[in-house]
């Protein structure tokens, strides 16, 4: 049976080049700053993002947590979207571990936060209020269709932040998907941000790892925070070696994933009881809404799984499909026809 796993781009396995690089990686004790491969990856990442320095961490969740812990103290407030990954899917770690107060604003369907809402949410100095320290933007925006946020918008938020002496962190788990989709350099998307995190273990297919980038002082503090949460690694150059391959060889090909996602959205758009937006499919994510209340996403996902097509239910009537390195144009056609069959048999 043909297996098409569209649940997430995190299911990608390391390439042959990555495995070779891992086997041959030069390593040292990274807590002592002595792993040459990690040091090289951190330099590369900083340069790609146009920042002074970078820090290798185990996951996107840790990258965001460490960033928030550095930007905000206990009782400080962070402004973030109500559909953001940091708010929804990171166990509320900023509050649970950092005592940081989340202030959510409604995400627009394209993943942006309204500029007036941001401005209005920044607290004046008043004994009743927490202090607003940080704005978090997500790019691409996972729960908002994987939409990329352009440099114009990113810069406007940066300007509001600077005017109000508030910082900006970008959760750029898929920032390279945004950059490739918009045909800009990733650094252009974060030039006004104080920090950015991005994942190597998603569309870039590395087995483990994320980076946090920012100025040298920020990264020094982030290194302390990483140790605090138990994320100090030793000979992790083995992982960094795969990440270097991911950064050098796997970015440009993301365009292929975007084409396949668009083709999938188009293939599903004709199915009566589904609602899919091909024009809103600008990176590697396709969100599918079921318009027939007799069909639940969980039942549909289970029936598709039996046929070898794996989707992720993201709500009672919503599923997500994500294209990635192991998904071909043929897989996408096959998945669309399996889905069409299941829906017509429902
Ligand atoms: C996946 C993801 C994260 C977290 O990354 P993990 O490596 O799974 O911890 C953070 N933000 C966004 C937008 C993501 O999609």
Short mmCIF file of C-alpha atoms and ligand atoms in Angstrom, two decimals:
data_model
loop_
_atom_site.label_atom_id
_atom_site.label_comp_id
_atom_site.label_asym_id
_atom_site.label_seq_id
_atom_site.Cartn_x
_atom_site.Cartn_y
_atom_site.Cartn_z
CA UNK A 1 0.00 0.00 0.00
CA UNK A 2 1.23 3.48 -0.87
CA UNK A 3 1.90 5.50 2.26
CA UNK A 4 1.49 9.29 2.12
CA UNK A 5 2.21 10.92 5.46
CA UNK A 6 0.92 14.51 5.34
CA UNK A 7 0.52 15.02 9.09
CA UNK A 8 3.53 17.29 9.44
CA UNK A 9 6.88 18.24 7.96
CA UNK A 10 8.39 17.06 11.26
CA UNK A 11 8.14 13.46 9.98
CA UNK A 12 11.00 14.10 7.55
CA UNK A 13 14.00 11.83 8.02
CA UNK A 14 17.63 12.93 7.64
CA UNK A 15 19.07 12.74 4.13
CA UNK A 16 22.01 10.57 3.15
CA UNK A 17 24.25 13.67 3.12
CA UNK A 18 23.13 14.46 6.68
CA UNK A 19 23.88 10.95 7.92
CA UNK A 20 27.33 11.11 6.36
CA UNK A 21 28.01 14.53 7.89
CA UNK A 22 26.83 13.25 11.29
CA UNK A 23 29.10 10.22 11.14
CA UNK A 24 32.11 12.38 10.37
CA UNK A 25 31.33 15.39 12.58
CA UNK A 26 34.11 16.92 14.62
CA UNK A 27 32.80 17.35 18.16
CA UNK A 28 33.68 18.72 21.60
CA UNK A 29 31.93 19.75 24.82
CA UNK A 30 29.49 22.44 23.78
CA UNK A 31 28.76 23.57 27.36
CA UNK A 32 32.45 24.55 27.39
CA UNK A 33 31.90 26.20 23.98
CA UNK A 34 34.25 23.64 22.46
CA UNK A 35 32.16 21.89 19.83
CA UNK A 36 33.54 23.18 16.52
CA UNK A 37 30.57 21.93 14.50
CA UNK A 38 28.05 23.66 16.76
CA UNK A 39 30.12 26.83 16.69
CA UNK A 40 30.14 26.72 12.90
CA UNK A 41 26.37 26.14 12.72
CA UNK A 42 25.72 29.02 15.12
CA UNK A 43 27.88 31.35 13.02
CA UNK A 44 26.10 30.29 9.83
CA UNK A 45 22.67 30.75 11.40
CA UNK A 46 23.51 34.21 12.75
CA UNK A 47 24.72 35.25 9.33
CA UNK A 48 21.63 33.91 7.57
CA UNK A 49 19.40 35.92 9.91
CA UNK A 50 21.57 39.05 9.86
CA UNK A 51 22.14 38.87 13.63
CA UNK A 52 25.33 38.96 15.71
CA UNK A 53 25.05 35.55 17.31
CA UNK A 54 23.04 32.35 17.54
CA UNK A 55 22.37 29.45 19.91
CA UNK A 56 21.60 25.83 19.03
CA UNK A 57 18.76 24.30 21.07
CA UNK A 58 16.87 21.02 20.92
CA UNK A 59 13.48 22.25 19.75
CA UNK A 60 11.40 25.18 18.59
CA UNK A 61 9.60 25.09 21.93
CA UNK A 62 12.88 25.50 23.80
CA UNK A 63 13.98 28.23 21.38
CA UNK A 64 10.84 30.25 22.11
CA UNK A 65 10.93 29.57 25.86
CA UNK A 66 14.55 30.61 26.22
CA UNK A 67 13.87 33.77 24.16
CA UNK A 68 10.87 34.74 26.27
CA UNK A 69 12.78 34.05 29.50
CA UNK A 70 15.50 36.46 28.39
CA UNK A 71 13.18 39.21 27.15
CA UNK A 72 10.73 39.12 30.06
CA UNK A 73 10.97 38.85 33.83
CA UNK A 74 8.29 37.46 36.16
CA UNK A 75 5.08 39.47 35.94
CA UNK A 76 6.05 41.10 32.66
CA UNK A 77 3.60 40.93 29.79
CA UNK A 78 4.07 39.43 26.31
CA UNK A 79 1.71 40.32 23.45
CA UNK A 80 1.01 37.39 21.13
CA UNK A 81 -1.65 36.03 18.78
CA UNK A 82 -4.51 33.89 20.06
CA UNK A 83 -3.68 31.34 17.35
CA UNK A 84 0.07 31.45 17.84
CA UNK A 85 2.01 28.27 18.50
CA UNK A 86 3.61 29.83 21.58
CA UNK A 87 0.19 30.50 23.09
CA UNK A 88 -1.55 27.29 22.00
CA UNK A 89 1.00 24.50 21.85
CA UNK A 90 3.90 25.12 24.23
CA UNK A 91 2.16 24.16 27.47
CA UNK A 92 1.98 27.80 28.54
CA UNK A 93 5.67 27.44 29.40
CA UNK A 94 6.27 31.18 29.49
CA UNK A 95 3.74 31.43 32.34
CA UNK A 96 4.43 28.08 33.97
CA UNK A 97 8.19 28.40 34.04
CA UNK A 98 8.82 32.11 33.55
CA UNK A 99 5.90 33.80 35.34
CA UNK A 100 5.35 35.76 32.12
CA UNK A 101 1.83 37.12 31.59
CA UNK A 102 0.41 36.39 28.11
CA UNK A 103 -1.78 39.05 26.51
CA UNK A 104 -3.44 37.58 23.44
CA UNK A 105 -4.72 39.56 20.48
CA UNK A 106 -6.90 37.98 17.76
CA UNK A 107 -4.87 36.76 14.80
CA UNK A 108 -6.23 37.90 11.46
CA UNK A 109 -6.85 35.03 9.00
CA UNK A 110 -3.46 35.81 7.39
CA UNK A 111 -1.63 35.40 10.71
CA UNK A 112 -0.99 39.10 11.31
CA UNK A 113 -1.98 41.03 14.41
CA UNK A 114 -3.78 44.29 13.77
CA UNK A 115 -1.30 47.16 14.17
CA UNK A 116 -3.84 49.27 16.08
CA UNK A 117 -4.54 46.36 18.42
CA UNK A 118 -0.82 46.02 19.14
CA UNK A 119 -0.41 49.73 19.79
CA UNK A 120 -3.49 49.74 22.05
CA UNK A 121 -2.31 46.66 23.99
CA UNK A 122 1.04 48.18 24.99
CA UNK A 123 0.61 49.26 28.59
CA UNK A 124 1.32 52.76 29.80
CA UNK A 125 3.40 53.10 32.96
CA UNK A 126 0.82 52.66 35.71
CA UNK A 127 1.04 50.94 39.08
CA UNK A 128 -1.96 48.75 38.18
CA UNK A 129 -0.43 47.24 35.08
CA UNK A 130 2.15 44.63 34.25
CA UNK A 131 4.98 45.96 32.08
CA UNK A 132 4.71 45.16 28.38
CA UNK A 133 8.10 43.84 27.33
CA UNK A 134 7.65 41.86 24.16
CA UNK A 135 5.62 41.26 21.00
CA UNK A 136 5.78 37.77 19.46
CA UNK A 137 5.06 37.31 15.75
CA UNK A 138 4.88 33.93 14.00
CA UNK A 139 6.15 33.53 10.43
CA UNK A 140 4.96 31.46 8.61
CA UNK A 141 1.82 31.34 10.72
CA UNK A 142 1.07 27.68 11.35
CA UNK A 143 -2.60 27.89 12.45
CA UNK A 144 -3.33 30.60 9.91
CA UNK A 145 -2.83 28.45 6.82
CA UNK A 146 0.97 28.52 6.93
CA UNK A 147 0.73 32.07 5.64
CA UNK A 148 3.98 34.02 5.19
CA UNK A 149 4.09 37.54 6.68
CA UNK A 150 5.90 40.00 4.39
CA UNK A 151 8.76 42.36 5.27
CA UNK A 152 6.45 45.41 5.09
CA UNK A 153 4.26 44.12 7.90
CA UNK A 154 7.18 42.75 9.94
CA UNK A 155 8.93 46.13 9.78
CA UNK A 156 5.81 48.05 10.81
CA UNK A 157 5.52 45.97 13.96
CA UNK A 158 9.22 46.57 14.61
CA UNK A 159 8.66 50.30 14.31
CA UNK A 160 5.75 50.24 16.79
CA UNK A 161 7.88 48.20 19.19
CA UNK A 162 10.85 50.56 18.98
CA UNK A 163 8.68 53.64 19.44
CA UNK A 164 7.27 52.06 22.62
CA UNK A 165 10.54 50.53 23.87
CA UNK A 166 9.15 47.02 23.57
CA UNK A 167 11.04 44.13 21.96
CA UNK A 168 10.04 41.79 19.16
CA UNK A 169 10.61 38.03 18.99
CA UNK A 170 9.80 36.15 15.79
CA UNK A 171 8.76 32.51 16.08
CA UNK A 172 10.18 31.64 12.69
CA UNK A 173 9.84 27.86 13.00
CA UNK A 174 9.21 27.95 9.22
CA UNK A 175 10.86 31.29 8.37
CA UNK A 176 12.58 29.75 5.34
CA UNK A 177 9.21 28.66 3.96
CA UNK A 178 8.17 32.29 4.29
CA UNK A 179 11.35 33.57 2.65
CA UNK A 180 11.12 31.12 -0.27
CA UNK A 181 7.40 31.85 -0.80
CA UNK A 182 7.95 35.62 -0.75
CA UNK A 183 11.23 35.46 -2.73
CA UNK A 184 13.08 37.47 -0.08
CA UNK A 185 16.04 36.76 2.15
CA UNK A 186 15.02 35.40 5.57
CA UNK A 187 17.10 38.19 7.14
CA UNK A 188 14.82 40.80 5.50
CA UNK A 189 11.87 39.38 7.42
CA UNK A 190 13.58 39.77 10.81
CA UNK A 191 15.73 42.88 10.33
CA UNK A 192 13.60 44.79 12.87
CA UNK A 193 13.27 41.88 15.30
CA UNK A 194 15.37 41.54 18.46
CA UNK A 195 15.34 37.77 18.27
CA UNK A 196 14.22 35.00 15.96
CA UNK A 197 13.90 31.25 16.39
CA UNK A 198 13.75 28.74 13.56
CA UNK A 199 13.51 24.97 13.20
CA UNK A 200 15.80 22.67 11.24
CA UNK A 201 13.78 19.55 12.03
CA UNK A 202 10.69 20.47 9.99
CA UNK A 203 10.79 21.14 6.25
CA UNK A 204 14.60 21.25 6.32
CA UNK A 205 14.62 17.57 7.34
CA UNK A 206 17.31 17.62 10.04
CA UNK A 207 16.65 15.07 12.80
CA UNK A 208 16.79 17.48 15.78
CA UNK A 209 17.38 21.14 16.40
CA UNK A 210 16.40 24.78 16.34
CA UNK A 211 18.31 28.03 16.55
CA UNK A 212 17.78 31.28 18.37
CA UNK A 213 19.44 34.36 16.85
CA UNK A 214 19.91 37.87 18.24
CA UNK A 215 22.58 40.27 19.41
CA UNK A 216 25.58 38.99 21.34
CA UNK A 217 24.27 40.06 24.76
CA UNK A 218 20.92 38.46 24.13
CA UNK A 219 22.52 35.18 23.03
CA UNK A 220 24.81 35.18 26.07
CA UNK A 221 21.72 35.38 28.30
CA UNK A 222 19.89 32.80 26.15
CA UNK A 223 22.83 30.43 26.71
CA UNK A 224 22.30 30.79 30.47
CA UNK A 225 18.55 30.22 30.08
CA UNK A 226 19.17 27.12 27.96
CA UNK A 227 21.36 25.67 30.73
CA UNK A 228 18.67 26.58 33.29
CA UNK A 229 16.03 24.51 31.50
CA UNK A 230 18.41 21.57 31.15
CA UNK A 231 19.22 22.17 27.51
CA UNK A 232 23.01 22.32 27.74
CA UNK A 233 24.25 19.63 25.37
CA UNK A 234 27.70 18.09 25.12
CA UNK A 235 28.97 16.52 21.85
CA UNK A 236 25.87 17.69 19.99
CA UNK A 237 27.99 18.59 16.98
CA UNK A 238 26.66 15.29 15.65
CA UNK A 239 23.26 16.98 15.43
CA UNK A 240 24.66 20.30 14.28
CA UNK A 241 26.40 18.54 11.37
CA UNK A 242 23.00 17.48 10.01
CA UNK A 243 21.69 20.99 10.59
CA UNK A 244 24.51 22.50 8.55
CA UNK A 245 23.50 20.26 5.65
CA UNK A 246 19.87 21.32 6.21
CA UNK A 247 20.79 25.01 6.02
CA UNK A 248 23.01 24.70 2.98
CA UNK A 249 21.13 22.11 0.89
CA UNK A 250 17.50 22.02 1.92
CA UNK A 251 16.24 25.62 1.85
CA UNK A 252 15.77 26.32 -1.86
CA UNK A 253 13.91 23.07 -2.47
CA UNK A 254 11.08 24.20 -0.17
CA UNK A 255 9.57 25.77 -3.32
CA UNK A 256 8.75 22.23 -4.42
CA UNK A 257 6.78 21.59 -1.20
CA UNK A 258 4.87 24.80 -1.82
CA UNK A 259 3.96 23.74 -5.37
CA UNK A 260 2.82 20.34 -4.11
CA UNK A 261 0.70 21.93 -1.37
CA UNK A 262 -0.95 24.20 -3.90
CA UNK A 263 -1.63 21.22 -6.19
CA UNK A 264 -3.16 19.31 -3.27
CA UNK A 265 -5.38 22.28 -2.37
CA UNK A 266 -6.51 22.52 -5.99
CA UNK A 267 -7.18 18.78 -6.10
CA UNK A 268 -9.36 19.01 -2.99
CA UNK A 269 -11.10 22.28 -3.83
CA UNK A 270 -13.53 20.51 -6.18
CA UNK A 271 -14.86 18.15 -3.48
CA UNK A 272 -18.33 19.34 -2.48
CA UNK A 273 -18.30 18.71 1.26
CA UNK A 274 -14.80 20.13 1.77
CA UNK A 275 -13.70 23.71 1.91
CA UNK A 276 -10.10 24.42 0.91
CA UNK A 277 -8.50 27.66 -0.26
CA UNK A 278 -5.89 27.11 -2.99
CA UNK A 279 -5.09 30.85 -3.20
CA UNK A 280 -4.50 30.90 0.55
CA UNK A 281 -2.07 27.98 0.21
CA UNK A 282 1.18 29.91 -0.07
CA UNK A 283 3.63 27.58 1.66
CA UNK A 284 3.55 23.89 2.60
CA UNK A 285 0.28 23.73 4.58
CA UNK A 286 -3.23 22.93 3.45
CA UNK A 287 -6.09 23.34 5.90
CA UNK A 288 -9.22 21.39 5.03
CA UNK A 289 -12.62 22.22 6.55
CA UNK A 290 -15.38 19.62 6.39
CA UNK A 291 -18.72 21.16 5.45
CA UNK A 292 -20.79 18.09 6.29
CA UNK A 293 -21.52 17.75 10.00
CA UNK A 294 -21.99 13.96 9.70
CA UNK A 295 -18.29 13.59 8.88
CA UNK A 296 -15.94 14.28 11.78
CA UNK A 297 -12.28 14.99 11.14
CA UNK A 298 -11.28 12.20 13.52
CA UNK A 299 -13.38 9.58 11.69
CA UNK A 300 -12.19 10.80 8.31
CA UNK A 301 -8.54 10.78 9.42
CA UNK A 302 -8.94 7.22 10.68
CA UNK A 303 -10.56 6.01 7.46
CA UNK A 304 -7.83 7.69 5.41
CA UNK A 305 -5.11 6.19 7.63
CA UNK A 306 -6.35 2.71 6.83
CA UNK A 307 -5.91 3.63 3.15
CA UNK A 308 -2.36 4.87 3.79
CA UNK A 309 -3.07 8.63 3.72
CA UNK A 310 -2.22 10.38 6.98
CA UNK A 311 -3.67 13.81 7.83
CA UNK A 312 -3.74 15.62 11.17
CA UNK A 313 -7.12 16.54 12.67
CA UNK A 314 -6.83 20.09 14.06
CA UNK A 315 -10.45 20.46 15.19
CA UNK A 316 -13.72 18.49 15.03
CA UNK A 317 -14.25 19.49 11.37
CA UNK A 318 -10.77 20.56 10.37
CA UNK A 319 -7.69 18.68 9.14
CA UNK A 320 -4.22 19.73 8.16
CA UNK A 321 -2.04 18.39 5.36
CA UNK A 322 1.62 19.39 5.17
CA UNK A 323 3.87 18.68 2.20
CA UNK A 324 7.57 17.96 2.71
CA UNK A 325 10.76 16.37 1.41
CA UNK A 326 9.32 12.85 1.13
CA UNK A 327 6.13 13.90 -0.66
CA UNK A 328 6.11 13.90 -4.47
CA UNK A 329 3.66 15.44 -6.93
CA UNK A 330 2.40 11.88 -7.54
CA UNK A 331 1.78 11.37 -3.80
CA UNK A 332 -0.31 14.50 -3.72
CA UNK A 333 -2.47 13.35 -6.67
CA UNK A 334 -2.87 9.95 -5.02
CA UNK A 335 -3.84 11.51 -1.66
CA UNK A 336 -6.41 13.79 -3.33
CA UNK A 337 -8.06 10.85 -5.07
CA UNK A 338 -8.11 8.71 -1.90
CA UNK A 339 -9.71 11.62 -0.02
CA UNK A 340 -12.25 12.14 -2.83
CA UNK A 341 -13.20 8.46 -2.68
CA UNK A 342 -13.57 8.40 1.09
CA UNK A 343 -15.74 11.52 1.05
CA UNK A 344 -18.05 10.14 -1.64
CA UNK A 345 -18.38 6.84 0.31
CA UNK A 346 -19.09 8.67 3.58
C1 LIG B 1 6.71 23.31 15.43
C2 LIG B 1 6.57 24.71 15.89
C3 LIG B 1 7.20 25.15 17.06
C4 LIG B 1 7.86 24.20 18.04
O1 LIG B 1 8.83 23.42 17.53
P1 LIG B 1 9.18 22.00 18.24
O2 LIG B 1 10.52 21.72 17.66
O3 LIG B 1 8.12 21.05 17.81
O4 LIG B 1 9.22 22.22 19.70
C5 LIG B 1 7.11 26.48 17.37
N1 LIG B 1 6.45 27.34 16.59
C6 LIG B 1 5.81 26.95 15.47
C7 LIG B 1 5.10 27.96 14.64
C8 LIG B 1 5.84 25.63 15.08
O5 LIG B 1 5.19 25.23 13.99
#
